Amino acid sequence: MENTARKIDTTIEQTKAQEPLERKLKTRHLSMIAIGGTIGTGLFLASGATIADAGPGGALAAYLIAGIMVYFIMTSLGEMSAFIPITGSFSTYSDRFVDPALGFAVGWNYWYNNAIIVALELSASSLIMKYWFPHVPGVIWSAIFLVLIFALNILSVKGYGESEFWFSIIKVATIIIFIILGLLMIFGIMKGHTGGFDNLTKGAAPFKGGFMSIFSVFMIVGFAFQGTELVGVAAGESENPEKNMPKAIKQIFWRILLFYVLAIFVIGCLVSYKDPLLLSTDVKNVAVSPFTLVFKNAGLAFAAALMNTVILTAVLSAGNSALYAASRVLWVLAKEGKAPAFLKKVSKKGLPTNALLLSTLIGMLCFLTSLFGDGTVYGWLLNASGLAGFLSWLGISISHYRFRKAYVAQGRSLADLPYVAKWFPLGPIIAIVLCLVAVFGQNFGAFFGPKIDWYGALVSYIGLPLFLLAYFGYKVVKKTKLVALQDVEFSRE
């Protein structure tokens, strides 16, 4: 064991010397980066729609199934990133363990996904600010917030980590207060609700619409969990990834699942699935979000203002993380020769400045498409990014399956891994199957109506042909092949 520890410590020092980006993120940063990237409008706003569509029991089932998928994805990512902590790791893992063409497709897929998320959050922030300043043009607020998140990213990686830590603290505190108040109301200790657990069984509850409604809600829930993989992107900038990554992985999943499941349970008890307000999932309807409704019933007169502030924090956190992730993945692509060489530039502070500037510019241009014409281009961009998160998760699961197979095939010992994922090979296989279900089930309803909705299907699935074009295009041009297990490279450079 001492020899193994000595080998790992030596490799850490070698990797630090070879990695131009600074390693300043602590365990608390990594944990909150993942929590911050996941908990947002999907929980604060869209959670009500999942209960309205599938009932409280159906919503809980969908969150648990998605939670199982995310658990296996996170443990897969944890095993690889603790052993080979590389910034913007997804494309590198796919490149090394599967096929360079997959690395190219996964990398560019994840980059444009996050660049477009920056645009989405800028649009959302301008709508939220109308609550307080209805007469100020939204584009002014979007410009201010773009400058803010760019500044947080360009100052230092520690600055990004600290900002995400405090953004996440606000969200976590809100959820904990919500759950405590909700439970007090459910058990009659606090006024505002008299039904106990009745809403869980009234009408068609707990499972409204049966299996198919759970299936359709699973797509929404999957999107809500996206962002947990950010901890893998940040692994290469962690102070001690061999120790920090396993800690973060173990903490993140259970915290996130607990927050989501308990919050959905509380909403399901306190608000009837028949309440039409649950279907209001837009940032323009913060006043009727399930969180606001519960806080109001608890007697908090300032509930709408409180939730507006929290959701603004969530939006800024998501934009902040998306810009960070986009810049790191783009820098890695350039380092591997899959993007223009000028994007490899790193500042004296260890920041990929050109990759950060280009990602900011693309995010801004995507946002501007929402301001001109009828917003059709913007809608297509958002739909193109819709599948990207699931495709990234698919890449992680396939990469881990090949990683472990190659690791064992080369006679290496699992005892030398800083973190070993449980349930292999079942874990990554379950994750692969569920990711494929999510990818192909995006708009399955378009094919089952009286007439096939070809336009709806095209809009929903536009991200898939883009991904396949990148994969097969690179494969044909570079003539890449599946990497043989014995040829897999486990270097930590």
CSV table of N, CA and C in Angstrom, one decimal, residues 260-414:
chain,number,residue,atom,x,y,z
A,260,TYR,N,-34.0,16.5,-4.1
A,260,TYR,CA,-35.0,16.4,-5.1
A,260,TYR,C,-36.2,15.6,-4.6
A,261,VAL,N,-35.9,14.4,-4.1
A,261,VAL,CA,-37.0,13.5,-3.7
A,261,VAL,C,-37.8,14.1,-2.5
A,262,LEU,N,-37.1,14.7,-1.5
A,262,LEU,CA,-37.9,15.3,-0.4
A,262,LEU,C,-38.7,16.5,-0.9
A,263,ALA,N,-38.1,17.3,-1.8
A,263,ALA,CA,-38.8,18.5,-2.3
A,263,ALA,C,-40.0,18.0,-3.1
A,264,ILE,N,-39.9,17.0,-3.9
A,264,ILE,CA,-41.1,16.5,-4.7
A,264,ILE,C,-42.1,15.9,-3.8
A,265,PHE,N,-41.7,15.2,-2.7
A,265,PHE,CA,-42.6,14.6,-1.7
A,265,PHE,C,-43.4,15.7,-1.1
A,266,VAL,N,-42.7,16.8,-0.6
A,266,VAL,CA,-43.4,17.9,0.1
A,266,VAL,C,-44.4,18.6,-0.9
A,267,ILE,N,-44.0,18.9,-2.1
A,267,ILE,CA,-44.9,19.5,-3.1
A,267,ILE,C,-46.1,18.6,-3.3
A,268,GLY,N,-45.9,17.3,-3.5
A,268,GLY,CA,-46.9,16.4,-3.8
A,268,GLY,C,-48.0,16.3,-2.6
A,269,CYS,N,-47.5,16.5,-1.4
A,269,CYS,CA,-48.4,16.5,-0.2
A,269,CYS,C,-49.2,17.8,-0.1
A,270,LEU,N,-48.5,18.9,-0.4
A,270,LEU,CA,-49.1,20.2,-0.1
A,270,LEU,C,-49.9,20.8,-1.3
A,271,VAL,N,-49.6,20.4,-2.5
A,271,VAL,CA,-50.3,20.9,-3.7
A,271,VAL,C,-50.9,19.8,-4.5
A,272,SER,N,-52.1,19.9,-4.8
A,272,SER,CA,-52.8,18.8,-5.5
A,272,SER,C,-52.2,18.8,-7.0
A,273,TYR,N,-52.1,17.6,-7.5
A,273,TYR,CA,-51.6,17.4,-8.8
A,273,TYR,C,-52.5,18.0,-9.9
A,274,LYS,N,-53.8,18.3,-9.4
A,274,LYS,CA,-54.8,18.9,-10.3
A,274,LYS,C,-54.6,20.4,-10.4
A,275,ASP,N,-53.9,21.0,-9.5
A,275,ASP,CA,-53.7,22.5,-9.5
A,275,ASP,C,-53.1,23.0,-10.8
A,276,PRO,N,-53.8,23.8,-11.6
A,276,PRO,CA,-53.3,24.2,-12.9
A,276,PRO,C,-52.0,25.1,-12.7
A,277,LEU,N,-51.8,25.6,-11.5
A,277,LEU,CA,-50.6,26.5,-11.4
A,277,LEU,C,-49.3,25.7,-11.5
A,278,LEU,N,-49.4,24.4,-11.2
A,278,LEU,CA,-48.2,23.5,-11.3
A,278,LEU,C,-47.6,23.5,-12.7
A,279,LEU,N,-48.5,23.7,-13.7
A,279,LEU,CA,-48.0,23.7,-15.1
A,279,LEU,C,-47.3,25.0,-15.5
A,280,SER,N,-47.2,26.0,-14.6
A,280,SER,CA,-46.5,27.2,-14.9
A,280,SER,C,-45.0,27.0,-14.6
A,281,THR,N,-44.2,26.7,-15.7
A,281,THR,CA,-42.8,26.3,-15.4
A,281,THR,C,-41.9,27.3,-16.0
A,282,ASP,N,-42.3,28.5,-16.4
A,282,ASP,CA,-41.5,29.5,-17.0
A,282,ASP,C,-41.0,30.5,-15.9
A,283,VAL,N,-39.8,31.1,-16.2
A,283,VAL,CA,-39.3,32.0,-15.2
A,283,VAL,C,-40.2,33.2,-15.1
A,284,LYS,N,-41.1,33.5,-16.0
A,284,LYS,CA,-42.0,34.6,-15.9
A,284,LYS,C,-43.1,34.3,-14.9
A,285,ASN,N,-43.2,33.0,-14.5
A,285,ASN,CA,-44.3,32.6,-13.5
A,285,ASN,C,-43.7,32.2,-12.2
A,286,VAL,N,-42.7,32.9,-11.7
A,286,VAL,CA,-42.1,32.6,-10.4
A,286,VAL,C,-43.1,32.7,-9.3
A,287,ALA,N,-44.1,33.6,-9.4
A,287,ALA,CA,-45.1,33.9,-8.4
A,287,ALA,C,-45.9,32.6,-8.1
A,288,VAL,N,-46.0,31.7,-9.1
A,288,VAL,CA,-46.8,30.5,-8.9
A,288,VAL,C,-46.0,29.3,-9.0
A,289,SER,N,-44.7,29.4,-8.8
A,289,SER,CA,-43.9,28.1,-8.7
A,289,SER,C,-44.3,27.4,-7.5
A,290,PRO,N,-44.1,26.0,-7.5
A,290,PRO,CA,-44.6,25.3,-6.3
A,290,PRO,C,-43.9,25.7,-5.0
A,291,PHE,N,-42.6,26.2,-5.1
A,291,PHE,CA,-41.9,26.6,-3.9
A,291,PHE,C,-42.6,27.9,-3.4
A,292,THR,N,-42.9,28.8,-4.3
A,292,THR,CA,-43.6,30.1,-3.9
A,292,THR,C,-44.9,29.8,-3.3
A,293,LEU,N,-45.7,28.9,-3.8
A,293,LEU,CA,-47.0,28.6,-3.3
A,293,LEU,C,-46.9,28.0,-1.9
A,294,VAL,N,-46.0,27.2,-1.6
A,294,VAL,CA,-45.8,26.6,-0.3
A,294,VAL,C,-45.4,27.6,0.7
A,295,PHE,N,-44.4,28.5,0.3
A,295,PHE,CA,-43.9,29.5,1.2
A,295,PHE,C,-45.1,30.5,1.5
A,296,LYS,N,-45.9,30.8,0.5
A,296,LYS,CA,-47.0,31.7,0.7
A,296,LYS,C,-48.0,31.1,1.7
A,297,ASN,N,-48.3,29.9,1.5
A,297,ASN,CA,-49.2,29.2,2.4
A,297,ASN,C,-48.7,29.1,3.9
A,298,ALA,N,-47.4,29.1,4.0
A,298,ALA,CA,-46.7,29.1,5.3
A,298,ALA,C,-46.8,30.4,6.0
A,299,GLY,N,-47.2,31.4,5.3
A,299,GLY,CA,-47.4,32.8,5.8
A,299,GLY,C,-46.2,33.7,5.5
A,300,LEU,N,-45.4,33.4,4.6
A,300,LEU,CA,-44.3,34.2,4.2
A,300,LEU,C,-44.8,35.2,3.1
A,301,ALA,N,-45.1,36.4,3.5
A,301,ALA,CA,-45.7,37.4,2.5
A,301,ALA,C,-44.7,37.8,1.4
A,302,PHE,N,-43.4,37.6,1.7
A,302,PHE,CA,-42.4,38.0,0.7
A,302,PHE,C,-41.9,36.8,-0.1
A,303,ALA,N,-42.8,35.7,-0.2
A,303,ALA,CA,-42.4,34.5,-0.9
A,303,ALA,C,-42.0,34.7,-2.3
A,304,ALA,N,-42.7,35.5,-3.1
A,304,ALA,CA,-42.5,35.6,-4.5
A,304,ALA,C,-41.1,36.4,-4.7
A,305,ALA,N,-40.9,37.4,-3.9
A,305,ALA,CA,-39.6,38.1,-4.0
A,305,ALA,C,-38.4,37.2,-3.6
A,306,LEU,N,-38.6,36.4,-2.6
A,306,LEU,CA,-37.6,35.5,-2.1
A,306,LEU,C,-37.3,34.5,-3.2
A,307,MET,N,-38.3,33.9,-3.8
A,307,MET,CA,-38.0,32.8,-4.8
A,307,MET,C,-37.5,33.5,-6.1
A,308,ASN,N,-37.9,34.7,-6.4
A,308,ASN,CA,-37.3,35.4,-7.6
A,308,ASN,C,-35.8,35.6,-7.4
A,309,THR,N,-35.4,35.9,-6.2
A,309,THR,CA,-34.0,36.1,-5.9
A,309,THR,C,-33.2,34.8,-6.0
A,310,VAL,N,-33.8,33.7,-5.4
A,310,VAL,CA,-33.2,32.4,-5.5
A,310,VAL,C,-33.1,31.9,-6.9
A,311,ILE,N,-34.1,32.1,-7.7
A,311,ILE,CA,-34.1,31.6,-9.1
A,311,ILE,C,-33.1,32.5,-9.9
A,312,LEU,N,-33.0,33.7,-9.6
A,312,LEU,CA,-31.9,34.6,-10.3
A,312,LEU,C,-30.5,34.0,-9.9
A,313,THR,N,-30.3,33.6,-8.7
A,313,THR,CA,-29.1,33.0,-8.2
A,313,THR,C,-28.8,31.7,-9.0
A,314,ALA,N,-29.9,30.9,-9.2
A,314,ALA,CA,-29.8,29.6,-9.9
A,314,ALA,C,-29.4,29.9,-11.3
A,315,VAL,N,-30.0,30.9,-11.9
A,315,VAL,CA,-29.7,31.2,-13.4
A,315,VAL,C,-28.3,31.7,-13.5
A,316,LEU,N,-27.8,32.5,-12.7
A,316,LEU,CA,-26.5,33.0,-12.7
A,316,LEU,C,-25.5,31.9,-12.5
A,317,SER,N,-25.8,31.0,-11.5
A,317,SER,CA,-24.9,29.9,-11.2
A,317,SER,C,-24.8,29.0,-12.5
A,318,ALA,N,-25.9,28.7,-13.1
A,318,ALA,CA,-25.9,27.9,-14.3
A,318,ALA,C,-25.1,28.5,-15.4
A,319,GLY,N,-25.3,29.8,-15.7
A,319,GLY,CA,-24.5,30.5,-16.7
A,319,GLY,C,-23.0,30.5,-16.4
A,320,ASN,N,-22.7,30.7,-15.1
A,320,ASN,CA,-21.3,30.7,-14.6
A,320,ASN,C,-20.6,29.4,-14.9
A,321,SER,N,-21.3,28.3,-14.5
A,321,SER,CA,-20.8,27.0,-14.7
A,321,SER,C,-20.7,26.6,-16.2
A,322,ALA,N,-21.7,27.0,-16.9
A,322,ALA,CA,-21.7,26.6,-18.4
A,322,ALA,C,-20.5,27.3,-19.1
A,323,LEU,N,-20.2,28.6,-18.7
A,323,LEU,CA,-19.1,29.3,-19.3
A,323,LEU,C,-17.7,28.6,-18.9
A,324,TYR,N,-17.7,28.2,-17.7
A,324,TYR,CA,-16.4,27.5,-17.2
A,324,TYR,C,-16.3,26.2,-18.0
A,325,ALA,N,-17.3,25.4,-18.0
A,325,ALA,CA,-17.2,24.1,-18.7
A,325,ALA,C,-16.9,24.2,-20.2
A,326,ALA,N,-17.5,25.2,-20.9
A,326,ALA,CA,-17.3,25.4,-22.3
A,326,ALA,C,-15.8,25.8,-22.6
A,327,SER,N,-15.3,26.7,-21.7
A,327,SER,CA,-13.9,27.1,-22.0
A,327,SER,C,-12.9,26.0,-21.7
A,328,ARG,N,-13.1,25.1,-20.7
A,328,ARG,CA,-12.2,24.1,-20.4
A,328,ARG,C,-12.2,23.0,-21.5
A,329,VAL,N,-13.4,22.6,-21.9
A,329,VAL,CA,-13.5,21.6,-22.9
A,329,VAL,C,-12.9,22.0,-24.3
A,330,LEU,N,-13.2,23.3,-24.6
A,330,LEU,CA,-12.6,23.9,-25.8
A,330,LEU,C,-11.1,23.9,-25.8
A,331,TRP,N,-10.5,24.2,-24.6
A,331,TRP,CA,-9.1,24.3,-24.4
A,331,TRP,C,-8.5,22.9,-24.6
A,332,VAL,N,-9.2,21.8,-24.1
A,332,VAL,CA,-8.7,20.5,-24.2
A,332,VAL,C,-8.8,20.0,-25.7
A,333,LEU,N,-9.8,20.4,-26.4
A,333,LEU,CA,-10.0,20.0,-27.8
A,333,LEU,C,-8.8,20.6,-28.6
A,334,ALA,N,-8.4,21.9,-28.3
A,334,ALA,CA,-7.3,22.5,-28.9
A,334,ALA,C,-6.0,21.8,-28.6
A,335,LYS,N,-5.8,21.5,-27.3
A,335,LYS,CA,-4.6,20.8,-26.9
A,335,LYS,C,-4.4,19.4,-27.6
A,336,GLU,N,-5.6,18.8,-27.9
A,336,GLU,CA,-5.5,17.5,-28.6
A,336,GLU,C,-5.5,17.6,-30.1
A,337,GLY,N,-5.5,18.8,-30.6
A,337,GLY,CA,-5.5,19.0,-32.1
A,337,GLY,C,-6.8,18.9,-32.7
A,338,LYS,N,-7.9,19.0,-31.9
A,338,LYS,CA,-9.2,18.9,-32.5
A,338,LYS,C,-10.0,20.2,-32.6
A,339,ALA,N,-9.2,21.3,-32.3
A,339,ALA,CA,-9.7,22.7,-32.4
A,339,ALA,C,-8.5,23.6,-32.7
A,340,PRO,N,-8.8,24.8,-33.3
A,340,PRO,CA,-7.7,25.7,-33.6
A,340,PRO,C,-6.6,25.9,-32.5
A,341,ALA,N,-5.4,25.9,-32.9
A,341,ALA,CA,-4.2,25.9,-31.9
A,341,ALA,C,-4.3,27.2,-31.1
A,342,PHE,N,-4.8,28.3,-31.5
A,342,PHE,CA,-4.7,29.5,-30.7
A,342,PHE,C,-5.6,29.4,-29.5
A,343,LEU,N,-6.5,28.4,-29.4
A,343,LEU,CA,-7.3,28.2,-28.2
A,343,LEU,C,-6.5,27.5,-27.1
A,344,LYS,N,-5.3,27.1,-27.4
A,344,LYS,CA,-4.5,26.5,-26.3
A,344,LYS,C,-3.9,27.5,-25.4
A,345,LYS,N,-3.9,28.8,-25.7
A,345,LYS,CA,-3.3,29.8,-24.9
A,345,LYS,C,-3.8,29.8,-23.4
A,346,VAL,N,-2.8,29.9,-22.5
A,346,VAL,CA,-3.1,29.9,-21.1
A,346,VAL,C,-2.4,31.1,-20.5
A,347,SER,N,-3.1,31.9,-19.6
A,347,SER,CA,-2.6,33.1,-19.0
A,347,SER,C,-1.6,32.7,-17.9
A,348,LYS,N,-1.0,33.7,-17.3
A,348,LYS,CA,-0.1,33.5,-16.2
A,348,LYS,C,-0.8,33.0,-15.0
A,349,LYS,N,-2.1,33.2,-14.9
A,349,LYS,CA,-2.9,32.7,-13.8
A,349,LYS,C,-3.4,31.3,-14.0
A,350,GLY,N,-3.0,30.7,-15.2
A,350,GLY,CA,-3.5,29.4,-15.5
A,350,GLY,C,-4.9,29.3,-16.0
A,351,LEU,N,-5.3,30.3,-16.8
A,351,LEU,CA,-6.6,30.3,-17.3
A,351,LEU,C,-6.6,30.2,-18.8
A,352,PRO,N,-7.5,29.4,-19.5
A,352,PRO,CA,-7.5,29.3,-20.9
A,352,PRO,C,-8.2,30.5,-21.5
A,353,THR,N,-7.5,31.6,-21.6
A,353,THR,CA,-8.1,32.9,-22.0
A,353,THR,C,-8.8,32.9,-23.3
A,354,ASN,N,-8.2,32.4,-24.4
A,354,ASN,CA,-8.8,32.5,-25.7
A,354,ASN,C,-10.0,31.6,-25.8
A,355,ALA,N,-9.9,30.4,-25.2
A,355,ALA,CA,-11.1,29.5,-25.1
A,355,ALA,C,-12.2,30.1,-24.4
A,356,LEU,N,-11.9,30.9,-23.3
A,356,LEU,CA,-12.9,31.5,-22.5
A,356,LEU,C,-13.6,32.7,-23.3
A,357,LEU,N,-12.7,33.5,-24.0
A,357,LEU,CA,-13.2,34.6,-24.8
A,357,LEU,C,-14.1,34.1,-26.0
A,358,LEU,N,-13.7,33.0,-26.7
A,358,LEU,CA,-14.5,32.5,-27.8
A,358,LEU,C,-15.8,31.9,-27.3
A,359,SER,N,-15.8,31.2,-26.2
A,359,SER,CA,-17.0,30.6,-25.6
A,359,SER,C,-18.0,31.7,-25.2
A,360,THR,N,-17.5,32.8,-24.6
A,360,THR,CA,-18.3,34.0,-24.2
A,360,THR,C,-18.9,34.6,-25.5
A,361,LEU,N,-18.1,34.8,-26.5
A,361,LEU,CA,-18.6,35.4,-27.8
A,361,LEU,C,-19.7,34.6,-28.4
A,362,ILE,N,-19.5,33.3,-28.5
A,362,ILE,CA,-20.5,32.4,-29.1
A,362,ILE,C,-21.8,32.4,-28.2
A,363,GLY,N,-21.7,32.4,-26.9
A,363,GLY,CA,-22.8,32.5,-26.0
A,363,GLY,C,-23.6,33.7,-26.2
A,364,MET,N,-22.9,34.8,-26.4
A,364,MET,CA,-23.5,36.1,-26.7
A,364,MET,C,-24.2,36.2,-28.0
A,365,LEU,N,-23.6,35.6,-29.1
A,365,LEU,CA,-24.2,35.6,-30.4
A,365,LEU,C,-25.5,34.7,-30.4
A,366,CYS,N,-25.4,33.6,-29.7
A,366,CYS,CA,-26.6,32.7,-29.6
A,366,CYS,C,-27.7,33.5,-28.9
A,367,PHE,N,-27.4,34.3,-27.8
A,367,PHE,CA,-28.4,35.0,-27.1
A,367,PHE,C,-29.0,36.1,-28.1
A,368,LEU,N,-28.2,36.7,-28.9
A,368,LEU,CA,-28.7,37.8,-29.8
A,368,LEU,C,-29.7,37.2,-30.8
A,369,THR,N,-29.6,35.9,-31.1
A,369,THR,CA,-30.6,35.3,-32.0
A,369,THR,C,-32.0,35.3,-31.4
A,370,SER,N,-32.1,35.4,-30.1
A,370,SER,CA,-33.4,35.4,-29.5
A,370,SER,C,-34.1,36.8,-29.6
A,371,LEU,N,-33.3,37.8,-29.9
A,371,LEU,CA,-33.8,39.2,-30.0
A,371,LEU,C,-34.2,39.6,-31.4
A,372,PHE,N,-33.8,38.9,-32.4
A,372,PHE,CA,-34.1,39.3,-33.8
A,372,PHE,C,-35.1,38.3,-34.4
A,373,GLY,N,-35.9,38.8,-35.3
A,373,GLY,CA,-36.9,37.9,-36.0
A,373,GLY,C,-37.9,37.3,-35.0
A,374,ASP,N,-38.3,36.1,-35.3
A,374,ASP,CA,-39.3,35.5,-34.4
A,374,ASP,C,-38.6,34.5,-33.4
A,375,GLY,N,-37.3,34.6,-33.3
A,375,GLY,CA,-36.6,33.7,-32.4
A,375,GLY,C,-36.5,32.3,-32.8
A,376,THR,N,-36.8,32.0,-34.1
A,376,THR,CA,-36.7,30.6,-34.6
A,376,THR,C,-35.4,30.0,-34.5
A,377,VAL,N,-34.3,30.8,-34.9
A,377,VAL,CA,-33.0,30.3,-34.8
A,377,VAL,C,-32.6,29.9,-33.4
A,378,TYR,N,-33.0,30.8,-32.4
A,378,TYR,CA,-32.7,30.6,-31.0
A,378,TYR,C,-33.4,29.3,-30.6
A,379,GLY,N,-34.6,29.0,-31.0
A,379,GLY,CA,-35.4,27.8,-30.6
A,379,GLY,C,-34.7,26.6,-31.2
A,380,TRP,N,-34.1,26.7,-32.4
A,380,TRP,CA,-33.4,25.5,-32.9
A,380,TRP,C,-32.1,25.3,-32.2
A,381,LEU,N,-31.4,26.3,-31.8
A,381,LEU,CA,-30.2,26.2,-31.0
A,381,LEU,C,-30.5,25.5,-29.7
A,382,LEU,N,-31.5,25.9,-29.0
A,382,LEU,CA,-31.9,25.3,-27.7
A,382,LEU,C,-32.2,23.8,-27.9
A,383,ASN,N,-32.9,23.5,-28.9
A,383,ASN,CA,-33.3,22.1,-29.2
A,383,ASN,C,-32.0,21.3,-29.5
A,384,ALA,N,-31.1,21.9,-30.2
A,384,ALA,CA,-29.9,21.2,-30.6
A,384,ALA,C,-29.1,20.9,-29.3
A,385,SER,N,-29.2,21.7,-28.3
A,385,SER,CA,-28.4,21.5,-27.1
A,385,SER,C,-29.2,20.6,-26.1
A,386,GLY,N,-30.5,20.4,-26.4
A,386,GLY,CA,-31.3,19.6,-25.5
A,386,GLY,C,-30.8,18.2,-25.3
A,387,LEU,N,-30.4,17.5,-26.4
A,387,LEU,CA,-29.9,16.1,-26.3
A,387,LEU,C,-28.5,16.0,-25.8
A,388,ALA,N,-27.7,17.2,-25.9
A,388,ALA,CA,-26.3,17.2,-25.7
A,388,ALA,C,-25.9,16.6,-24.3
A,389,GLY,N,-26.7,16.9,-23.3
A,389,GLY,CA,-26.3,16.4,-21.9
A,389,GLY,C,-26.4,14.9,-21.8
A,390,PHE,N,-27.4,14.3,-22.4
A,390,PHE,CA,-27.6,12.9,-22.4
A,390,PHE,C,-26.5,12.2,-23.3
A,391,LEU,N,-26.1,12.8,-24.4
A,391,LEU,CA,-25.1,12.3,-25.2
A,391,LEU,C,-23.7,12.3,-24.5
A,392,SER,N,-23.5,13.4,-23.7
A,392,SER,CA,-22.3,13.5,-22.9
A,392,SER,C,-22.3,12.3,-21.8
A,393,TRP,N,-23.4,12.1,-21.2
A,393,TRP,CA,-23.5,11.1,-20.2
A,393,TRP,C,-23.3,9.7,-20.9
A,394,LEU,N,-23.8,9.5,-22.0
A,394,LEU,CA,-23.6,8.3,-22.8
A,394,LEU,C,-22.1,8.1,-23.0
A,395,GLY,N,-21.4,9.1,-23.4
A,395,GLY,CA,-20.0,9.0,-23.7
A,395,GLY,C,-19.2,8.7,-22.4
A,396,ILE,N,-19.6,9.2,-21.3
A,396,ILE,CA,-19.0,8.9,-20.0
A,396,ILE,C,-19.1,7.4,-19.7
A,397,SER,N,-20.4,6.9,-19.8
A,397,SER,CA,-20.7,5.5,-19.5
A,397,SER,C,-19.9,4.5,-20.4
A,398,ILE,N,-19.9,4.8,-21.7
A,398,ILE,CA,-19.2,3.9,-22.6
A,398,ILE,C,-17.7,4.0,-22.3
A,399,SER,N,-17.2,5.1,-22.0
A,399,SER,CA,-15.8,5.3,-21.8
A,399,SER,C,-15.4,4.5,-20.5
A,400,HIS,N,-16.2,4.6,-19.5
A,400,HIS,CA,-15.9,3.8,-18.3
A,400,HIS,C,-15.9,2.3,-18.5
A,401,TYR,N,-16.9,1.9,-19.2
A,401,TYR,CA,-17.0,0.4,-19.5
A,401,TYR,C,-15.7,0.0,-20.2
A,402,ARG,N,-15.2,0.7,-21.2
A,402,ARG,CA,-13.9,0.4,-21.9
A,402,ARG,C,-12.7,0.6,-21.0
A,403,PHE,N,-12.8,1.6,-20.1
A,403,PHE,CA,-11.6,1.9,-19.2
A,403,PHE,C,-11.4,0.7,-18.3
A,404,ARG,N,-12.4,0.2,-17.7
A,404,ARG,CA,-12.3,-0.9,-16.7
A,404,ARG,C,-11.8,-2.2,-17.5
A,405,LYS,N,-12.5,-2.4,-18.6
A,405,LYS,CA,-12.1,-3.6,-19.4
A,405,LYS,C,-10.6,-3.6,-19.8
A,406,ALA,N,-10.1,-2.4,-20.2
A,406,ALA,CA,-8.7,-2.3,-20.6
A,406,ALA,C,-7.8,-2.4,-19.4
A,407,TYR,N,-8.2,-1.8,-18.3
A,407,TYR,CA,-7.4,-1.7,-17.1
A,407,TYR,C,-7.1,-3.2,-16.6
A,408,VAL,N,-8.2,-4.0,-16.6
A,408,VAL,CA,-8.1,-5.4,-16.2
A,408,VAL,C,-7.3,-6.2,-17.2
A,409,ALA,N,-7.6,-6.0,-18.5
A,409,ALA,CA,-7.0,-6.7,-19.6
A,409,ALA,C,-5.4,-6.5,-19.6
A,410,GLN,N,-5.0,-5.4,-19.1
A,410,GLN,CA,-3.6,-5.1,-19.1
A,410,GLN,C,-2.9,-5.5,-17.8
A,411,GLY,N,-3.7,-6.3,-17.0
A,411,GLY,CA,-3.1,-6.9,-15.8
A,411,GLY,C,-2.9,-5.9,-14.6
A,412,ARG,N,-3.6,-4.8,-14.7
A,412,ARG,CA,-3.5,-3.9,-13.6
A,412,ARG,C,-4.5,-4.2,-12.4
A,413,SER,N,-4.1,-3.8,-11.2
A,413,SER,CA,-4.9,-4.1,-10.0
A,413,SER,C,-5.9,-3.0,-9.7
A,414,LEU,N,-7.1,-3.4,-9.3
A,414,LEU,CA,-8.1,-2.4,-8.9
A,414,LEU,C,-7.7,-1.8,-7.6
